[in-house]
Structures are given as structure tokens and as C-alpha cells.
Amino acid sequence: MFQLKNSIIFILRFLMEGKIIESKEKSFKEKLWLFSMHFGHACGCHQKPERSFFIKNYQFFLCSRCTGIFFAEILLSPLFYILNLHFGFYTLLFILPLIIDGSLQYFTYYESNNRRRLVTGLLAGYGVGISVIHLIVISINYIF
């Protein structure tokens, strides 16, 4: 929720102030890249270059793990819920690989790679996304 609030504040500030657009020496592609980098930072991503993907020498606006989480929460979770490919709240268990991988990296000398970060992000994003959708559906059914 905090990340959503930061993202909304960033977008509103961007639209009101337009600081990124004001720089006349930058091309449209560079302005779009700057906007996406600021948006990724407002979402709470650390954006470390060694943990991010690059597209034509431009760093992707989210690190590989956040990319997986974002993609799974926005696209995969609603799609899988509509197709009834979910397990309700049990999908929260899909967060465990991310917790294990992140904890190993933090507490030991183990260094994960971007592919593993993407997969654990996809699993965690799917787990959280499905659980949130399931909670919303249960709440709506309870109210009505």
C-alpha cells in the first residue's frame, strides 16, 4: 500500500511539475526512460544495475525480482484467476522461494542470478496477486 501511495504521489508530482519533460536536451526516448526509472524507484525498487535487465543499453525500470513480481501481479494473477488456475489463499506459499532466496543472499555469501530472481519474483507476485484477488472476491460475496 505504501508503494502504491508513493507511485501515485510521484505521478501527480510529475504531471503538475513536469520536471523531466522540461529538459530540452533529452530525446523522447530518454525522457520516457527517466520517467520509468523514477516510477520504478517510487514503487520501492532498489534498481541496482547488476540486478536489473537491460534493453538496448537502457536499464529496465525495475530489478529482475521486482519485474517478476510486477508482471505476475498485474498480468498473470488476474488471468490465472479467471481461468480458475489457483488454490485460493494457499498460493501465499509461493512466496517461500523468494523469502529463502532473499534470506540466503542477505545472511550468507550466496549470490543469486537474475534468472532465479525473476522466477522467485514471478512466484511471489502470483501468490500475493491471487490471494488479494481471492480476498476481494470473498469480501464482495460476503457483502452481497
mmCIF file of C-alpha atoms in Angstrom:
data_model
loop_
_atom_site.group_PDB
_atom_site.id
_atom_site.type_symbol
_atom_site.label_atom_id
_atom_site.label_comp_id
_atom_site.label_asym_id
_atom_site.label_seq_id
_atom_site.Cartn_x
_atom_site.Cartn_y
_atom_site.Cartn_z
ATOM 1 C CA MET A 1 0.000 0.000 0.000
ATOM 2 C CA PHE A 2 2.897 2.338 0.818
ATOM 3 C CA GLN A 3 4.407 1.705 -2.627
ATOM 4 C CA LEU A 4 1.097 2.464 -4.342
ATOM 5 C CA LYS A 5 0.855 5.732 -2.405
ATOM 6 C CA ASN A 6 4.409 6.694 -3.422
ATOM 7 C CA SER A 7 3.677 5.835 -7.057
ATOM 8 C CA ILE A 8 0.524 7.956 -7.107
ATOM 9 C CA ILE A 9 2.328 10.868 -5.455
ATOM 10 C CA PHE A 10 5.155 10.600 -8.000
ATOM 11 C CA ILE A 11 2.791 10.564 -10.981
ATOM 12 C CA LEU A 12 0.836 13.551 -9.644
ATOM 13 C CA ARG A 13 4.029 15.483 -8.944
ATOM 14 C CA PHE A 14 5.305 14.591 -12.421
ATOM 15 C CA LEU A 15 2.124 15.802 -14.076
ATOM 16 C CA MET A 16 1.991 19.008 -12.037
ATOM 17 C CA GLU A 17 5.657 19.986 -12.190
ATOM 18 C CA GLY A 18 6.803 18.238 -15.376
ATOM 19 C CA LYS A 19 10.463 18.458 -14.360
ATOM 20 C CA ILE A 20 11.523 15.546 -16.514
ATOM 21 C CA ILE A 21 9.846 16.940 -19.623
ATOM 22 C CA GLU A 22 11.369 20.421 -19.169
ATOM 23 C CA SER A 23 14.879 19.279 -20.058
ATOM 24 C CA LYS A 24 15.113 20.214 -23.730
ATOM 25 C CA GLU A 25 18.391 18.457 -24.493
ATOM 26 C CA LYS A 26 16.958 14.966 -23.931
ATOM 27 C CA SER A 27 15.186 12.922 -26.592
ATOM 28 C CA PHE A 28 11.719 11.500 -26.070
ATOM 29 C CA LYS A 29 13.215 8.048 -25.500
ATOM 30 C CA GLU A 30 15.487 9.374 -22.761
ATOM 31 C CA LYS A 31 12.613 11.269 -21.124
ATOM 32 C CA LEU A 32 10.476 8.130 -21.167
ATOM 33 C CA TRP A 33 13.344 6.128 -19.682
ATOM 34 C CA LEU A 34 13.867 8.753 -16.945
ATOM 35 C CA PHE A 35 10.154 8.741 -16.139
ATOM 36 C CA SER A 36 10.090 4.945 -15.907
ATOM 37 C CA MET A 37 13.201 4.921 -13.690
ATOM 38 C CA HIS A 38 11.612 7.443 -11.336
ATOM 39 C CA PHE A 39 8.393 5.427 -11.350
ATOM 40 C CA GLY A 40 10.302 2.222 -10.503
ATOM 41 C CA HIS A 41 12.069 3.992 -7.651
ATOM 42 C CA ALA A 42 8.732 5.348 -6.383
ATOM 43 C CA CYS A 43 7.437 1.761 -6.378
ATOM 44 C CA GLY A 44 10.197 0.847 -3.944
ATOM 45 C CA CYS A 45 12.668 -0.931 -6.222
ATOM 46 C CA HIS A 46 16.379 -0.558 -5.484
ATOM 47 C CA GLN A 47 17.206 -0.634 -9.242
ATOM 48 C CA LYS A 48 20.749 -1.920 -8.813
ATOM 49 C CA PRO A 49 22.247 -2.251 -12.308
ATOM 50 C CA GLU A 50 23.828 -5.648 -11.583
ATOM 51 C CA ARG A 51 20.394 -6.994 -10.608
ATOM 52 C CA SER A 52 18.459 -5.462 -13.492
ATOM 53 C CA PHE A 53 17.788 -6.320 -17.108
ATOM 54 C CA PHE A 54 18.918 -4.050 -19.929
ATOM 55 C CA ILE A 55 17.115 -3.356 -23.193
ATOM 56 C CA LYS A 56 19.286 -1.706 -25.875
ATOM 57 C CA ASN A 57 21.696 -0.294 -23.268
ATOM 58 C CA TYR A 58 18.827 1.119 -21.178
ATOM 59 C CA GLN A 59 18.363 -0.328 -17.717
ATOM 60 C CA PHE A 60 14.880 -1.711 -17.137
ATOM 61 C CA PHE A 61 12.992 0.407 -14.598
ATOM 62 C CA LEU A 62 12.661 -2.490 -12.135
ATOM 63 C CA CYS A 63 15.215 -5.022 -10.915
ATOM 64 C CA SER A 64 14.729 -8.598 -12.077
ATOM 65 C CA ARG A 65 12.868 -9.682 -8.918
ATOM 66 C CA CYS A 66 10.544 -6.668 -8.936
ATOM 67 C CA THR A 67 9.951 -7.259 -12.655
ATOM 68 C CA GLY A 68 8.696 -10.764 -11.859
ATOM 69 C CA ILE A 69 6.511 -9.515 -9.002
ATOM 70 C CA PHE A 70 5.065 -6.666 -11.091
ATOM 71 C CA PHE A 71 4.400 -8.857 -14.142
ATOM 72 C CA ALA A 72 2.784 -11.634 -12.090
ATOM 73 C CA GLU A 73 0.596 -9.314 -10.011
ATOM 74 C CA ILE A 74 -0.596 -7.221 -12.949
ATOM 75 C CA LEU A 75 -0.971 -9.841 -15.710
ATOM 76 C CA LEU A 76 -0.668 -13.421 -14.513
ATOM 77 C CA SER A 77 -2.756 -13.329 -11.340
ATOM 78 C CA PRO A 78 -5.939 -11.950 -12.932
ATOM 79 C CA LEU A 79 -5.518 -14.250 -15.945
ATOM 80 C CA PHE A 80 -4.997 -17.369 -13.814
ATOM 81 C CA TYR A 81 -7.869 -16.395 -11.515
ATOM 82 C CA ILE A 82 -10.232 -16.026 -14.480
ATOM 83 C CA LEU A 83 -9.038 -19.404 -15.835
ATOM 84 C CA ASN A 84 -9.533 -20.890 -12.338
ATOM 85 C CA LEU A 85 -5.866 -21.940 -12.096
ATOM 86 C CA HIS A 86 -5.356 -21.057 -8.451
ATOM 87 C CA PHE A 87 -5.500 -22.506 -4.950
ATOM 88 C CA GLY A 88 -7.013 -19.604 -3.022
ATOM 89 C CA PHE A 89 -5.004 -18.485 -0.037
ATOM 90 C CA TYR A 90 -2.631 -21.467 -0.340
ATOM 91 C CA THR A 91 -0.911 -19.569 -3.123
ATOM 92 C CA LEU A 92 0.705 -17.468 -0.389
ATOM 93 C CA LEU A 93 3.095 -20.416 -0.074
ATOM 94 C CA PHE A 94 4.515 -19.318 -3.427
ATOM 95 C CA ILE A 95 6.266 -16.519 -1.515
ATOM 96 C CA LEU A 96 8.556 -19.035 0.248
ATOM 97 C CA PRO A 97 11.120 -19.331 -2.602
ATOM 98 C CA LEU A 98 11.546 -15.548 -2.608
ATOM 99 C CA ILE A 99 11.987 -15.475 1.172
ATOM 100 C CA ILE A 100 14.527 -18.302 1.069
ATOM 101 C CA ASP A 101 16.497 -16.839 -1.855
ATOM 102 C CA GLY A 102 16.483 -13.328 -0.425
ATOM 103 C CA SER A 103 17.437 -14.519 3.064
ATOM 104 C CA LEU A 104 20.303 -16.636 1.745
ATOM 105 C CA GLN A 105 21.625 -13.630 -0.160
ATOM 106 C CA TYR A 106 21.301 -11.350 2.830
ATOM 107 C CA PHE A 107 22.738 -13.617 5.541
ATOM 108 C CA THR A 108 25.359 -15.603 3.608
ATOM 109 C CA TYR A 109 27.837 -15.131 0.766
ATOM 110 C CA TYR A 110 25.403 -16.748 -1.675
ATOM 111 C CA GLU A 111 24.687 -14.562 -4.711
ATOM 112 C CA SER A 112 21.574 -15.295 -6.762
ATOM 113 C CA ASN A 113 21.411 -14.677 -10.510
ATOM 114 C CA ASN A 114 18.865 -12.603 -12.408
ATOM 115 C CA ARG A 115 17.040 -15.628 -13.811
ATOM 116 C CA ARG A 116 16.468 -17.036 -10.310
ATOM 117 C CA ARG A 117 15.390 -13.603 -9.050
ATOM 118 C CA LEU A 118 12.892 -13.318 -11.901
ATOM 119 C CA VAL A 119 11.417 -16.765 -11.195
ATOM 120 C CA THR A 120 11.126 -16.187 -7.443
ATOM 121 C CA GLY A 121 9.561 -12.784 -8.179
ATOM 122 C CA LEU A 122 7.041 -14.362 -10.559
ATOM 123 C CA LEU A 123 6.090 -16.978 -7.962
ATOM 124 C CA ALA A 124 5.753 -14.434 -5.158
ATOM 125 C CA GLY A 125 3.814 -11.981 -7.321
ATOM 126 C CA TYR A 126 1.453 -14.752 -8.385
ATOM 127 C CA GLY A 127 0.956 -15.825 -4.761
ATOM 128 C CA VAL A 128 0.249 -12.343 -3.479
ATOM 129 C CA GLY A 129 -1.843 -11.352 -6.507
ATOM 130 C CA ILE A 130 -4.103 -14.402 -6.355
ATOM 131 C CA SER A 131 -4.510 -14.026 -2.599
ATOM 132 C CA VAL A 132 -5.529 -10.384 -2.930
ATOM 133 C CA ILE A 133 -7.979 -11.179 -5.743
ATOM 134 C CA HIS A 134 -9.369 -14.084 -3.708
ATOM 135 C CA LEU A 135 -9.778 -11.809 -0.673
ATOM 136 C CA ILE A 136 -11.609 -9.195 -2.769
ATOM 137 C CA VAL A 137 -13.941 -11.810 -4.285
ATOM 138 C CA ILE A 138 -14.714 -13.323 -0.860
ATOM 139 C CA SER A 139 -15.386 -9.837 0.569
ATOM 140 C CA ILE A 140 -17.718 -8.931 -2.287
ATOM 141 C CA ASN A 141 -19.580 -12.237 -1.963
ATOM 142 C CA TYR A 142 -19.904 -11.717 1.801
ATOM 143 C CA ILE A 143 -21.242 -8.180 1.425
ATOM 144 C CA PHE A 144 -23.725 -9.007 -1.324
#
